[in-house]
mmCIF file of C-alpha atoms in Angstrom:
data_model
loop_
_atom_site.group_PDB
_atom_site.id
_atom_site.type_symbol
_atom_site.label_atom_id
_atom_site.label_comp_id
_atom_site.label_asym_id
_atom_site.label_seq_id
_atom_site.Cartn_x
_atom_site.Cartn_y
_atom_site.Cartn_z
ATOM 1 C CA UNK A 1 -9.530 -1.899 5.757
ATOM 2 C CA UNK A 2 -11.218 -5.466 5.087
ATOM 3 C CA UNK A 3 -8.080 -7.527 5.653
ATOM 4 C CA UNK A 4 -6.653 -5.629 8.636
ATOM 5 C CA UNK A 5 -9.903 -4.804 10.044
ATOM 6 C CA UNK A 6 -9.030 -1.815 10.795
ATOM 7 C CA UNK A 7 -11.799 1.481 10.127
ATOM 8 C CA UNK A 8 -10.475 3.780 8.001
ATOM 9 C CA UNK A 9 -11.561 7.279 6.600
ATOM 10 C CA UNK A 10 -9.922 8.284 3.378
ATOM 11 C CA UNK A 11 -7.822 11.048 3.339
ATOM 12 C CA UNK A 12 -6.645 11.581 0.004
ATOM 13 C CA UNK A 13 -4.912 10.487 -3.051
ATOM 14 C CA UNK A 14 -1.162 9.116 -2.790
ATOM 15 C CA UNK A 15 -0.709 7.566 -6.646
ATOM 16 C CA UNK A 16 -2.430 5.935 -9.357
ATOM 17 C CA UNK A 17 0.572 3.375 -11.030
ATOM 18 C CA UNK A 18 0.066 1.234 -14.366
ATOM 19 C CA UNK A 19 1.169 -2.015 -13.359
ATOM 20 C CA UNK A 20 2.805 -2.573 -16.123
ATOM 21 C CA UNK A 21 5.245 0.513 -16.325
ATOM 22 C CA UNK A 22 6.633 -0.599 -12.845
ATOM 23 C CA UNK A 23 8.815 -3.822 -11.832
ATOM 24 C CA UNK A 24 5.958 -6.177 -11.549
ATOM 25 C CA UNK A 25 5.715 -10.020 -13.034
ATOM 26 C CA UNK A 26 3.814 -9.839 -16.850
ATOM 27 C CA UNK A 27 0.039 -10.260 -15.661
ATOM 28 C CA UNK A 28 -2.300 -11.369 -17.789
ATOM 29 C CA UNK A 29 -5.202 -8.343 -16.685
ATOM 30 C CA UNK A 30 -4.082 -5.205 -17.328
ATOM 31 C CA UNK A 31 -4.186 -3.183 -14.015
ATOM 32 C CA UNK A 32 -3.935 0.411 -12.064
ATOM 33 C CA UNK A 33 -2.919 0.536 -8.818
ATOM 34 C CA UNK A 34 -4.733 2.920 -6.457
ATOM 35 C CA UNK A 35 -2.928 4.035 -3.452
ATOM 36 C CA UNK A 36 -4.586 6.403 -0.728
ATOM 37 C CA UNK A 37 -4.146 7.657 1.856
ATOM 38 C CA UNK A 38 -5.928 7.080 5.095
ATOM 39 C CA UNK A 39 -6.322 7.515 8.935
ATOM 40 C CA UNK A 40 -7.088 4.986 11.435
ATOM 41 C CA UNK A 41 -10.423 5.279 12.693
ATOM 42 C CA UNK A 42 -9.741 2.418 15.299
ATOM 43 C CA UNK A 43 -6.078 1.074 15.710
ATOM 44 C CA UNK A 44 -7.681 -2.179 16.700
ATOM 45 C CA UNK A 45 -6.106 -5.084 14.133
ATOM 46 C CA UNK A 46 -7.275 -8.594 13.519
ATOM 47 C CA UNK A 47 -7.005 -11.135 10.849
ATOM 48 C CA UNK A 48 -9.223 -11.917 8.370
ATOM 49 C CA UNK A 49 -9.992 -14.238 5.774
ATOM 50 C CA UNK A 50 -7.030 -13.583 3.570
ATOM 51 C CA UNK A 51 -4.663 -13.112 5.809
ATOM 52 C CA UNK A 52 -2.983 -14.691 8.471
ATOM 53 C CA UNK A 53 -1.220 -12.020 10.637
ATOM 54 C CA UNK A 54 -1.668 -7.933 10.853
ATOM 55 C CA UNK A 55 0.592 -5.267 11.958
ATOM 56 C CA UNK A 56 2.082 -1.352 11.382
ATOM 57 C CA UNK A 57 5.373 -1.616 9.969
ATOM 58 C CA UNK A 58 8.673 0.842 9.406
ATOM 59 C CA UNK A 59 10.119 0.772 5.888
ATOM 60 C CA UNK A 60 12.999 -1.189 7.560
ATOM 61 C CA UNK A 61 10.623 -3.630 8.685
ATOM 62 C CA UNK A 62 9.022 -4.240 5.548
ATOM 63 C CA UNK A 63 12.426 -4.623 3.475
ATOM 64 C CA UNK A 64 12.475 -8.004 5.334
ATOM 65 C CA UNK A 65 9.148 -8.833 4.726
ATOM 66 C CA UNK A 66 8.618 -11.835 2.190
ATOM 67 C CA UNK A 67 6.225 -10.026 -0.167
ATOM 68 C CA UNK A 68 4.080 -11.082 -2.854
ATOM 69 C CA UNK A 69 5.376 -9.319 -6.020
ATOM 70 C CA UNK A 70 2.381 -9.855 -7.870
ATOM 71 C CA UNK A 71 0.878 -7.293 -5.635
ATOM 72 C CA UNK A 72 3.378 -5.448 -3.924
ATOM 73 C CA UNK A 73 7.128 -4.077 -5.047
ATOM 74 C CA UNK A 74 9.208 -2.194 -2.152
ATOM 75 C CA UNK A 75 9.158 0.899 -4.600
ATOM 76 C CA UNK A 76 5.143 1.245 -3.927
ATOM 77 C CA UNK A 77 6.284 1.247 -0.398
ATOM 78 C CA UNK A 78 8.942 3.573 -0.675
ATOM 79 C CA UNK A 79 6.893 5.814 -2.356
ATOM 80 C CA UNK A 80 4.297 5.669 0.458
ATOM 81 C CA UNK A 81 7.229 6.564 3.390
ATOM 82 C CA UNK A 82 8.511 9.742 0.644
ATOM 83 C CA UNK A 83 4.858 10.957 0.771
ATOM 84 C CA UNK A 84 4.353 11.002 4.825
ATOM 85 C CA UNK A 85 7.494 12.377 5.014
ATOM 86 C CA UNK A 86 6.929 15.273 2.790
ATOM 87 C CA UNK A 87 3.347 16.442 3.343
ATOM 88 C CA UNK A 88 3.523 17.893 -0.227
ATOM 89 C CA UNK A 89 0.321 16.855 -1.017
ATOM 90 C CA UNK A 90 1.555 15.670 -4.916
ATOM 91 C CA UNK A 91 -0.264 12.924 -6.597
ATOM 92 C CA UNK A 92 1.694 10.811 -8.601
ATOM 93 C CA UNK A 93 0.514 9.407 -12.030
ATOM 94 C CA UNK A 94 1.796 7.043 -14.922
#
């Protein structure tokens, strides 16, 4: 994953979301977000050109982060953590 400098292997699709159907601010472009579960091939994190810092976070820690709402909303993180807990392999699509 380029922004965190970590190598990953894609495992499965979690969701395909239409940003216009969720709590994102209005945008000039029409965007679908793809959420893919990945397995880390290494856990050596390093910031890249687009990031100041990188790390692994619990959902409780994510609640405290100043998210860029244009790209990330808390509902997305809750969906990802719920998927990890459930192990049902259900793909969510708008």
